CSV table of C-alpha atoms and ligand atoms in Angstrom, one decimal:
chain,number,residue,atom,x,y,z
A,3,MET,CA,-9.9,23.0,32.8
A,4,TYR,CA,-6.9,25.0,31.4
A,5,ARG,CA,-4.5,23.2,33.8
A,6,ALA,CA,-6.0,19.8,32.9
A,7,ALA,CA,-5.5,20.5,29.2
A,8,ARG,CA,-1.9,21.6,29.9
A,9,LEU,CA,-1.3,18.4,31.8
A,10,VAL,CA,-2.6,16.3,29.0
A,11,LEU,CA,-0.4,18.2,26.5
A,12,CYS,CA,2.6,17.8,28.7
A,13,VAL,CA,2.1,14.0,29.1
A,14,CYS,CA,1.6,13.7,25.3
A,15,ALA,CA,4.8,15.7,24.7
A,16,LEU,CA,6.7,13.4,27.2
A,17,LEU,CA,5.4,10.3,25.5
A,18,ALA,CA,6.3,11.6,22.0
A,19,GLU,CA,9.7,12.6,23.4
A,20,ARG,CA,10.2,9.1,24.8
A,21,ASP,CA,9.3,7.5,21.4
A,22,ALA,CA,11.4,9.9,19.4
A,23,ALA,CA,14.3,9.5,21.8
A,24,CYS,CA,14.1,5.7,21.5
A,25,PHE,CA,14.9,6.1,17.8
A,26,ALA,CA,16.9,9.3,17.9
A,27,GLN,CA,19.5,7.8,20.1
A,28,GLY,CA,19.6,4.6,18.2
A,29,VAL,CA,18.6,2.8,21.4
A,30,ARG,CA,19.1,-0.9,20.8
A,31,ALA,CA,16.0,-1.4,22.9
A,32,GLU,CA,14.8,-5.0,22.7
A,33,ALA,CA,11.3,-3.7,22.4
A,34,TRP,CA,12.0,-2.2,18.9
A,35,PRO,CA,13.5,-4.5,16.4
A,36,ASP,CA,16.5,-2.6,15.0
A,37,PRO,CA,16.7,-2.5,11.2
A,38,LEU,CA,20.4,-2.7,11.5
A,39,VAL,CA,20.8,-5.6,13.9
A,40,LEU,CA,20.7,-9.1,12.6
A,41,ALA,CA,18.8,-11.8,14.5
A,42,ASP,CA,22.1,-13.2,15.7
A,43,GLY,CA,23.0,-9.7,17.2
A,44,ARG,CA,25.5,-8.6,14.6
A,45,LEU,CA,25.4,-4.9,13.6
A,46,VAL,CA,24.9,-4.1,9.9
A,47,GLN,CA,27.3,-1.3,8.9
A,48,THR,CA,27.2,-1.3,5.1
A,49,ALA,CA,24.6,-1.2,2.4
A,50,SER,CA,25.9,-4.4,1.0
A,51,ALA,CA,25.7,-6.2,4.4
A,52,PHE,CA,22.1,-4.9,4.6
A,53,GLU,CA,21.3,-6.2,1.2
A,54,GLN,CA,23.0,-9.6,1.6
A,55,ASP,CA,22.1,-10.4,5.2
A,56,ARG,CA,19.6,-8.1,6.9
A,57,ARG,CA,17.2,-7.3,4.1
A,58,PRO,CA,16.6,-11.0,3.2
A,59,GLU,CA,16.2,-11.8,6.9
A,60,ILE,CA,13.5,-9.0,7.3
A,61,LEU,CA,11.7,-10.1,4.2
A,62,ARG,CA,11.6,-13.7,5.4
A,63,MET,CA,10.2,-12.6,8.8
A,64,PHE,CA,7.4,-10.7,7.1
A,65,GLU,CA,6.7,-13.8,4.9
A,66,GLU,CA,6.7,-16.2,7.8
A,67,ASN,CA,4.8,-14.0,10.3
A,68,VAL,CA,2.7,-11.4,8.6
A,69,TYR,CA,1.8,-11.5,4.9
A,70,GLY,CA,2.9,-15.1,4.0
A,71,LYS,CA,5.1,-16.2,1.2
A,72,THR,CA,4.3,-15.3,-2.4
A,73,PRO,CA,4.5,-18.4,-4.5
A,74,SER,CA,7.6,-18.6,-6.7
A,75,GLY,CA,5.6,-19.8,-9.7
A,76,THR,CA,3.4,-17.6,-11.8
A,77,LEU,CA,0.2,-17.8,-13.8
A,78,PRO,CA,-0.4,-17.3,-17.5
A,79,LEU,CA,-1.7,-13.9,-18.2
A,80,ARG,CA,-3.3,-13.4,-21.6
A,81,VAL,CA,-4.7,-10.2,-23.1
A,82,LEU,CA,-8.2,-10.9,-24.3
A,83,ARG,CA,-9.1,-7.4,-25.4
A,84,SER,CA,-7.6,-4.0,-25.4
A,85,SER,CA,-9.4,-0.7,-26.2
A,86,VAL,CA,-7.9,2.7,-26.6
A,87,GLU,CA,-9.6,6.1,-26.5
A,88,PRO,CA,-7.1,8.6,-27.7
A,89,ASN,CA,-9.1,11.6,-26.6
A,90,ALA,CA,-10.3,10.9,-23.1
A,91,LEU,CA,-10.6,13.5,-20.3
A,92,GLN,CA,-11.5,16.3,-22.7
A,93,GLY,CA,-8.6,15.4,-25.0
A,94,HIS,CA,-5.9,15.4,-22.2
A,95,ALA,CA,-5.4,11.7,-21.9
A,96,ARG,CA,-5.3,8.4,-23.7
A,97,ARG,CA,-7.5,5.9,-21.9
A,98,ILE,CA,-6.5,2.3,-22.3
A,99,GLN,CA,-8.6,-0.6,-21.0
A,100,VAL,CA,-7.2,-4.1,-21.1
A,101,THR,CA,-9.1,-7.3,-20.3
A,102,LEU,CA,-6.9,-10.1,-19.1
A,103,ALA,CA,-7.5,-13.8,-18.7
A,104,VAL,CA,-5.5,-15.1,-15.7
A,105,GLY,CA,-4.7,-18.7,-14.9
A,106,PRO,CA,-4.0,-21.8,-17.0
A,107,ARG,CA,-7.6,-22.0,-18.2
A,108,GLY,CA,-8.3,-18.3,-18.0
A,109,GLU,CA,-10.1,-18.9,-14.7
A,110,ARG,CA,-10.1,-15.2,-13.6
A,111,THR,CA,-10.8,-12.1,-15.6
A,112,TRP,CA,-9.1,-8.8,-14.8
A,113,HIS,CA,-9.7,-5.4,-16.1
A,114,LEU,CA,-6.9,-2.9,-16.1
A,115,LEU,CA,-7.5,0.9,-16.6
A,116,LEU,CA,-4.6,3.1,-17.7
A,117,TYR,CA,-4.6,6.8,-18.4
A,118,LEU,CA,-1.6,8.4,-20.0
A,119,PRO,CA,-1.1,12.1,-20.7
A,120,ARG,CA,-1.8,12.7,-24.4
A,121,GLN,CA,0.6,15.5,-24.9
A,122,GLU,CA,3.8,13.7,-23.7
A,123,GLN,CA,6.1,12.6,-26.5
A,124,GLN,CA,8.4,10.7,-24.1
A,125,PRO,CA,7.5,7.6,-22.1
A,126,VAL,CA,6.0,8.7,-18.8
A,127,PRO,CA,6.2,7.7,-15.2
A,128,VAL,CA,3.2,5.8,-14.0
A,129,PHE,CA,1.5,5.5,-10.6
A,130,ILE,CA,0.1,1.9,-10.1
A,131,GLY,CA,-2.5,1.3,-7.4
A,132,LEU,CA,-5.5,-0.8,-6.7
A,133,ASN,CA,-9.0,0.5,-6.2
A,134,PHE,CA,-11.7,-0.5,-3.7
A,135,GLU,CA,-14.9,-0.6,-5.7
A,136,GLY,CA,-14.2,-0.8,-9.4
A,137,ASN,CA,-12.4,1.1,-12.1
A,138,GLN,CA,-15.5,3.2,-12.8
A,139,THR,CA,-15.2,4.9,-9.4
A,140,VAL,CA,-11.8,6.5,-10.0
A,141,ASP,CA,-13.1,9.1,-12.5
A,142,PRO,CA,-16.5,10.2,-13.8
A,143,ASP,CA,-15.2,9.4,-17.4
A,144,PRO,CA,-18.3,7.8,-19.0
A,145,GLY,CA,-16.0,5.6,-21.1
A,146,ILE,CA,-14.8,3.5,-18.3
A,147,ASP,CA,-16.3,0.0,-18.6
A,148,LEU,CA,-18.7,-1.1,-15.9
A,149,ASN,CA,-17.3,-4.5,-14.8
A,150,PRO,CA,-18.8,-6.6,-12.1
A,151,VAL,CA,-17.8,-5.9,-8.5
A,152,TRP,CA,-18.6,-7.6,-5.2
A,153,VAL,CA,-21.0,-5.9,-2.8
A,154,ALA,CA,-22.4,-7.0,0.6
A,155,ASP,CA,-25.6,-8.9,-0.1
A,156,PRO,CA,-28.4,-6.4,0.0
A,157,ALA,CA,-30.6,-9.2,1.4
A,158,LEU,CA,-28.6,-8.9,4.6
A,159,ASN,CA,-29.5,-5.2,5.0
A,160,GLY,CA,-30.2,-4.3,8.6
A,161,LEU,CA,-27.9,-7.0,10.0
A,162,HIS,CA,-25.0,-5.2,11.7
A,163,LEU,CA,-22.0,-7.0,10.3
A,164,ALA,CA,-18.7,-5.5,9.3
A,165,LYS,CA,-18.8,-5.4,5.5
A,166,GLU,CA,-15.9,-7.8,5.2
A,167,LEU,CA,-17.7,-10.4,7.4
A,168,SER,CA,-20.9,-10.2,5.4
A,169,ARG,CA,-22.0,-12.5,2.5
A,170,HIS,CA,-21.3,-10.9,-0.9
A,171,VAL,CA,-22.8,-11.0,-4.3
A,172,ARG,CA,-21.3,-10.0,-7.6
A,173,VAL,CA,-23.1,-7.2,-9.5
A,174,VAL,CA,-22.6,-4.9,-12.4
A,175,PRO,CA,-22.2,-1.5,-10.7
A,176,GLY,CA,-24.7,1.2,-11.4
A,177,GLN,CA,-24.0,4.4,-13.4
A,178,LYS,CA,-24.3,6.3,-10.1
A,179,THR,CA,-21.0,4.8,-8.9
A,180,ARG,CA,-19.0,6.5,-11.6
A,181,GLY,CA,-16.5,8.8,-10.1
A,182,ALA,CA,-17.5,7.8,-6.5
A,183,ALA,CA,-13.8,7.8,-5.5
A,184,ALA,CA,-12.6,10.4,-8.0
A,185,SER,CA,-11.4,12.8,-5.3
A,186,GLN,CA,-9.1,10.0,-4.0
A,187,TRP,CA,-7.6,9.5,-7.4
A,188,GLN,CA,-7.3,13.0,-8.9
A,189,ILE,CA,-6.8,11.5,-12.4
A,190,GLU,CA,-7.0,14.8,-14.3
A,191,LYS,CA,-4.4,16.4,-11.9
A,192,ILE,CA,-2.0,13.4,-12.3
A,193,VAL,CA,-2.3,13.5,-16.1
A,194,ALA,CA,-1.9,17.3,-16.3
A,195,ARG,CA,1.3,16.9,-14.4
A,196,GLY,CA,2.7,14.5,-17.0
A,197,TYR,CA,2.1,11.2,-15.1
A,198,GLY,CA,0.2,8.1,-16.0
A,199,VAL,CA,-2.0,6.2,-13.7
A,200,ALA,CA,-2.9,2.5,-13.8
A,201,THR,CA,-5.5,0.9,-11.6
A,202,MET,CA,-7.4,-2.3,-11.2
A,203,TYR,CA,-10.3,-3.4,-8.9
A,204,ALA,CA,-8.6,-5.4,-6.1
A,205,GLY,CA,-11.6,-7.7,-5.9
A,206,GLU,CA,-10.7,-9.2,-9.2
A,207,ILE,CA,-7.4,-10.4,-7.7
A,208,GLU,CA,-9.2,-11.5,-4.6
A,209,PRO,CA,-12.5,-10.3,-3.3
A,210,ASP,CA,-12.2,-8.5,0.0
A,211,PHE,CA,-14.3,-10.5,2.4
A,212,ILE,CA,-14.1,-13.7,4.4
A,213,GLY,CA,-14.5,-16.5,1.9
A,214,GLY,CA,-13.3,-14.3,-0.9
A,215,ILE,CA,-10.3,-16.5,-1.4
A,216,GLY,CA,-12.4,-19.0,-3.4
A,217,TYR,CA,-13.0,-16.4,-6.1
A,218,GLY,CA,-9.4,-15.0,-6.3
A,219,ILE,CA,-6.1,-16.2,-7.6
A,220,ARG,CA,-4.8,-17.9,-4.4
A,221,PRO,CA,-6.4,-21.3,-5.0
A,222,LEU,CA,-4.9,-21.3,-8.5
A,223,PHE,CA,-1.5,-21.8,-6.8
A,224,PHE,CA,-2.7,-24.7,-4.5
A,225,SER,CA,-0.7,-27.9,-5.1
A,226,GLY,CA,-2.3,-31.3,-5.6
A,227,THR,CA,-5.1,-31.9,-3.0
A,228,GLN,CA,-4.5,-28.7,-1.1
A,229,SER,CA,-7.7,-26.9,-0.3
A,230,LEU,CA,-6.6,-24.4,2.4
A,231,PRO,CA,-3.6,-22.1,2.7
A,232,LEU,CA,-0.6,-23.4,4.7
A,233,ALA,CA,0.4,-21.5,7.8
A,234,ASN,CA,2.9,-19.4,6.0
A,235,ASP,CA,1.0,-19.2,2.6
A,236,TRP,CA,0.2,-15.7,1.5
A,237,GLY,CA,-3.0,-13.9,2.5
A,238,ALA,CA,-5.1,-11.5,0.4
A,239,ILE,CA,-2.6,-8.6,0.9
A,240,GLY,CA,0.1,-10.9,-0.6
A,241,ALA,CA,-2.2,-11.7,-3.5
A,242,TRP,CA,-3.1,-8.0,-4.1
A,243,ALA,CA,0.6,-7.1,-4.0
A,244,TRP,CA,1.3,-9.9,-6.5
A,245,GLY,CA,-1.5,-8.4,-8.7
A,246,MET,CA,0.3,-5.0,-8.6
A,247,SER,CA,3.4,-6.7,-10.0
A,248,ARG,CA,1.3,-8.2,-12.8
A,249,ILE,CA,0.1,-4.7,-13.7
A,250,ALA,CA,3.8,-3.8,-14.0
A,251,ASP,CA,4.2,-6.8,-16.3
A,252,VAL,CA,1.4,-5.6,-18.6
A,253,LEU,CA,2.7,-2.0,-18.6
A,254,SER,CA,6.1,-3.3,-19.6
A,255,ARG,CA,4.7,-3.9,-23.0
A,256,ASP,CA,3.6,-0.3,-23.5
A,257,PRO,CA,6.3,1.9,-25.0
A,258,GLN,CA,4.6,5.0,-23.7
A,259,VAL,CA,5.3,3.9,-20.1
A,260,ASP,CA,8.7,4.6,-18.7
A,261,GLN,CA,9.7,1.3,-17.2
A,262,HIS,CA,12.2,2.9,-14.9
A,263,LYS,CA,9.6,5.2,-13.3
A,264,LEU,CA,6.9,2.9,-11.9
A,265,ILE,CA,5.6,4.2,-8.5
A,266,ALA,CA,3.4,2.1,-6.3
A,267,PHE,CA,0.5,3.9,-4.7
A,268,GLY,CA,-2.0,2.7,-2.1
A,269,PHE,CA,-4.4,4.0,0.4
A,270,SER,CA,-5.2,2.2,3.7
A,271,ARG,CA,-5.3,-1.6,3.1
A,272,PHE,CA,-3.9,-0.9,-0.3
A,273,GLY,CA,-1.2,1.3,1.3
A,274,LYS,CA,-0.1,-1.8,3.2
A,275,THR,CA,-0.4,-3.7,-0.1
A,276,ALA,CA,1.7,-1.2,-2.0
A,277,LEU,CA,4.5,-1.4,0.6
A,278,TRP,CA,4.5,-5.2,0.5
A,279,ALA,CA,4.5,-5.1,-3.3
A,280,VAL,CA,7.5,-2.7,-3.4
A,281,ALA,CA,9.3,-4.8,-0.8
A,282,GLN,CA,9.2,-7.8,-3.2
A,283,ASP,CA,9.4,-6.2,-6.6
A,284,ALA,CA,12.4,-4.0,-7.5
A,285,ARG,CA,10.7,-2.7,-10.6
A,286,PHE,CA,8.8,-0.3,-8.4
A,287,VAL,CA,11.2,2.6,-8.0
A,288,ALA,CA,9.2,4.4,-5.3
A,289,VAL,CA,6.2,4.0,-3.2
A,290,VAL,CA,3.5,6.3,-1.8
A,291,SER,CA,1.6,4.9,1.2
A,292,SER,CA,-1.4,6.9,2.3
A,293,GLU,CA,-2.6,6.2,5.8
A,294,SER,CA,-1.6,2.6,5.6
A,295,GLY,CA,-1.7,2.3,9.4
A,296,GLN,CA,-1.5,-1.0,11.2
A,297,ALA,CA,0.4,-3.7,9.4
A,298,GLY,CA,1.5,-0.9,7.1
A,299,ALA,CA,3.7,2.0,7.9
A,300,THR,CA,2.8,2.5,11.5
A,301,LEU,CA,4.4,0.9,14.6
A,302,SER,CA,2.4,-2.0,16.0
A,303,ARG,CA,4.2,-2.0,19.3
A,304,ARG,CA,3.1,1.6,20.2
A,305,ARG,CA,-0.4,0.2,20.7
A,306,HIS,CA,-2.0,3.4,19.4
A,307,GLY,CA,-5.0,3.4,17.1
A,308,GLU,CA,-5.9,0.1,15.6
A,309,SER,CA,-4.3,-2.9,17.2
A,310,ILE,CA,-3.0,-6.0,15.4
A,311,ASP,CA,-5.7,-7.9,17.4
A,312,HIS,CA,-8.3,-5.9,15.6
A,313,LEU,CA,-6.8,-6.8,12.3
A,314,LEU,CA,-6.5,-10.5,13.2
A,315,ILE,CA,-10.1,-10.7,14.2
A,316,ALA,CA,-11.7,-8.5,11.5
A,317,PHE,CA,-9.4,-9.3,8.5
A,318,PRO,CA,-7.7,-12.7,9.2
A,319,TYR,CA,-7.7,-13.5,5.4
A,320,TRP,CA,-5.4,-10.5,4.7
A,321,PHE,CA,-2.5,-12.3,6.3
A,322,CYS,CA,-0.9,-15.7,6.7
A,323,ARG,CA,-2.2,-18.0,9.4
A,324,ASN,CA,1.0,-17.6,11.4
A,325,TYR,CA,0.1,-14.0,12.1
A,326,GLN,CA,-2.7,-15.3,14.4
A,327,HIS,CA,0.0,-16.4,16.9
A,328,TYR,CA,0.5,-12.8,17.8
A,329,LEU,CA,-3.0,-12.2,19.0
A,330,GLY,CA,-2.6,-10.4,22.3
A,331,ARG,CA,1.2,-10.7,21.9
A,332,VAL,CA,2.3,-7.9,19.7
A,333,GLU,CA,5.6,-7.6,21.6
A,334,ASP,CA,6.6,-11.0,20.3
A,335,LEU,CA,6.3,-10.1,16.7
A,336,PRO,CA,9.8,-10.1,15.2
A,337,VAL,CA,8.9,-7.2,12.9
A,338,ASP,CA,7.3,-3.8,12.9
A,339,GLY,CA,6.3,-1.0,10.5
A,340,HIS,CA,9.7,0.6,10.3
A,341,LEU,CA,11.1,-2.8,9.2
A,342,LEU,CA,8.6,-3.0,6.4
A,343,LEU,CA,9.7,0.5,5.3
A,344,SER,CA,13.3,-0.6,5.4
A,345,LEU,CA,12.5,-3.1,2.6
A,346,VAL,CA,11.8,-0.1,0.4
A,347,ALA,CA,15.2,1.5,1.0
A,348,PRO,CA,17.1,3.0,-0.8
A,349,ARG,CA,14.1,3.8,-3.0
A,350,PRO,CA,12.1,6.9,-2.4
A,351,LEU,CA,9.3,6.5,0.1
A,352,TYR,CA,6.4,8.7,0.9
A,353,VAL,CA,4.4,8.1,4.1
A,354,ALA,CA,1.3,10.3,4.5
A,355,SER,CA,-1.1,10.6,7.5
A,356,ALA,CA,-4.2,12.5,8.4
A,357,ILE,CA,-4.6,14.0,11.9
A,358,ASP,CA,-8.2,13.0,12.3
A,359,ASP,CA,-7.4,9.4,11.5
A,360,PRO,CA,-6.1,8.2,14.9
A,361,PHE,CA,-7.0,4.6,13.9
A,362,SER,CA,-4.1,4.7,11.5
A,363,ASP,CA,-1.8,6.2,14.2
A,364,PRO,CA,-0.4,9.3,12.3
A,365,GLU,CA,2.4,9.7,14.9
A,366,GLY,CA,3.4,6.0,14.6
A,367,GLU,CA,3.6,6.5,10.9
A,368,PHE,CA,5.9,9.5,11.4
A,369,LEU,CA,8.1,7.6,13.9
A,370,ALA,CA,8.4,4.6,11.6
A,371,ALA,CA,9.4,6.8,8.6
A,372,ARG,CA,11.9,8.4,10.9
A,373,ALA,CA,13.2,5.1,12.3
A,374,VAL,CA,14.1,3.9,8.8
A,375,SER,CA,16.6,6.7,8.3
A,376,PRO,CA,19.6,4.7,9.4
A,377,VAL,CA,19.0,2.3,6.6
A,378,TYR,CA,18.9,5.1,4.0
A,379,ALA,CA,22.0,6.5,5.6
A,380,LEU,CA,23.9,3.3,4.7
A,381,TYR,CA,23.2,4.2,1.1
A,382,GLY,CA,24.3,7.8,1.7
A,383,LYS,CA,20.7,9.0,1.5
A,384,SER,CA,19.0,11.2,4.0
A,385,GLY,CA,16.0,10.1,5.8
A,386,ILE,CA,13.9,12.1,8.2
A,387,SER,CA,15.8,13.8,11.0
A,388,ASP,CA,13.0,15.9,12.5
A,389,ARG,CA,12.5,15.0,16.1
A,390,PHE,CA,8.8,15.6,16.2
A,391,MET,CA,5.9,15.3,13.9
A,392,PRO,CA,5.7,18.3,11.5
A,393,ALA,CA,2.9,20.8,11.7
A,394,LEU,CA,-0.2,20.1,9.6
A,395,ASP,CA,0.3,20.6,5.9
A,396,HIS,CA,4.1,20.9,6.2
A,397,PRO,CA,5.7,18.1,4.2
A,398,ILE,CA,9.1,17.1,5.4
A,399,GLY,CA,12.0,15.0,4.0
A,400,SER,CA,13.1,14.2,0.5
A,401,VAL,CA,14.0,10.6,-0.4
A,402,VAL,CA,11.9,9.7,2.6
A,403,SER,CA,9.0,12.1,2.8
A,404,TYR,CA,6.2,12.5,5.3
A,405,HIS,CA,3.2,14.8,5.8
A,406,VAL,CA,0.2,15.0,8.0
A,407,ARG,CA,-2.7,17.0,6.9
A,408,PRO,CA,-6.0,18.0,8.6
A,409,GLY,CA,-9.0,15.8,8.1
A,410,GLY,CA,-9.8,12.1,8.2
A,411,HIS,CA,-9.1,8.8,6.6
A,412,ASP,CA,-9.1,9.7,2.9
A,413,VAL,CA,-6.9,10.7,0.0
A,414,THR,CA,-7.3,14.3,-1.0
A,415,ALA,CA,-6.2,16.8,-3.7
A,416,TYR,CA,-3.6,18.1,-1.2
A,417,ASP,CA,-2.2,14.6,-0.8
A,418,TRP,CA,-1.8,14.2,-4.5
A,419,GLU,CA,-0.2,17.6,-4.8
A,420,GLN,CA,2.5,16.4,-2.5
A,421,TYR,CA,2.9,13.0,-4.2
A,422,LEU,CA,3.3,14.7,-7.5
A,423,ASN,CA,5.9,17.1,-6.1
A,424,PHE,CA,7.7,14.1,-4.6
A,425,ALA,CA,7.7,12.3,-8.0
A,426,ASP,CA,8.9,15.5,-9.7
A,427,ARG,CA,11.7,15.7,-7.1
A,428,ILE,CA,12.8,12.1,-7.5
A,429,PHE,CA,12.7,12.1,-11.2
A,430,GLY,CA,14.5,15.5,-11.4
A,431,ASN,CA,11.6,17.3,-13.0
A,432,PRO,CA,11.3,21.1,-12.6
A,433,VAL,CA,9.5,21.8,-9.3
A,434,ARG,CA,6.1,23.3,-10.0
B,16,GCU,C1,-10.1,-1.1,8.2
B,16,GCU,C2,-8.8,-1.7,8.7
B,16,GCU,C3,-7.6,-0.8,8.5
B,16,GCU,C4,-7.5,-0.5,7.0
B,16,GCU,C5,-8.8,0.2,6.6
B,16,GCU,C6,-9.0,0.5,5.1
B,16,GCU,O1,-10.4,0.1,8.9
B,16,GCU,O2,-9.0,-1.9,10.1
B,16,GCU,O3,-6.4,-1.5,8.9
B,16,GCU,O4,-6.4,0.3,6.7
B,16,GCU,O5,-9.9,-0.7,6.9
B,16,GCU,O6,-8.5,-0.2,4.3
B,16,GCU,O7,-9.7,1.5,4.8
């Protein structure tokens, strides 16, 4: 038994060594698209060459093959209502709720929730992230409006369907759902540390189920008689990322928000979304991606944890139709997780994993964060040089940071502690 366990450990160590070595030695292995080698084989050696040639090339490959292209046009965004509670969270925060009409005829209604620390005299940095099940879930604060959300049709109870494949209905959430995701948001902690947090229910941008497209913003961009997305049109992740940028637009009108300190945050599918938002919008000065996994921070080619095939079958609407070409052919994808991370450079990047979340492939996330180091080096910034994954609860890195904690797929108080330390570090605040 003991010998078998040692053998398994030994094989794991060898595999990890092989993966690490692949990046450590800068092996120009065909299998791993190199962030510093252009499609025509030329090596990128300067930050300006990266920005002029390689970065646009990588961005285009993600647009064409994974997330689809974000439309160049925009949609009217009108504030319908705005309410302010100056003494929210036991007097520690200002709570601002903004109702927006989106689209030429106000076809969609969005609800933005923003908390800002009350004591701060200066404009503050703000984390911007989407939530899964409504604004009321991010904190038990009874003042958060209960706006409609989409839920799997209760009439289908007992039918074993993945939630996203099920029929959905729009309901006003019950009081019981208040604060249901509070531990993943840690609003009080964020505010106490001098940061703001802005969030919106992703389902208002596009509901997260097959067929949700009809109720989201994508059709508002269709041209003429178009009724379906083209092969390289954006998917739901693209739409959600676009929505994050619109939140930044709204915040740009608030003098209490420091426009130079907007941090994108996202967990899981919204971790993928946050990375894609930051790749496209330079106003985000940093990003925190929590267990974004496959089609996020991790490396698809490793074939650990979730496969792209699973994504393609379970969540086809998250991506552009072209992504389907890679079903069973991950090795033909021209991009991978570390290239997505390279689109964040040279901005600060935090990748976080959980050891009991093998589906998101924690080691793949670590290797991708490591593999992006040569891009940061072009800008004179240090990436991650550690050869192996750090021990649990031992955050590493600085401009590029990484940690893996015990536990499963979640965002915890420990995670937020690290994200806030990271933010303090990048904004030069005293370390607490
Ligand atoms: C599914 C999906 C993952 C995703 C996760 C989430 O499990 O397969 O890719 O990250 O949902 O968003 O929680």
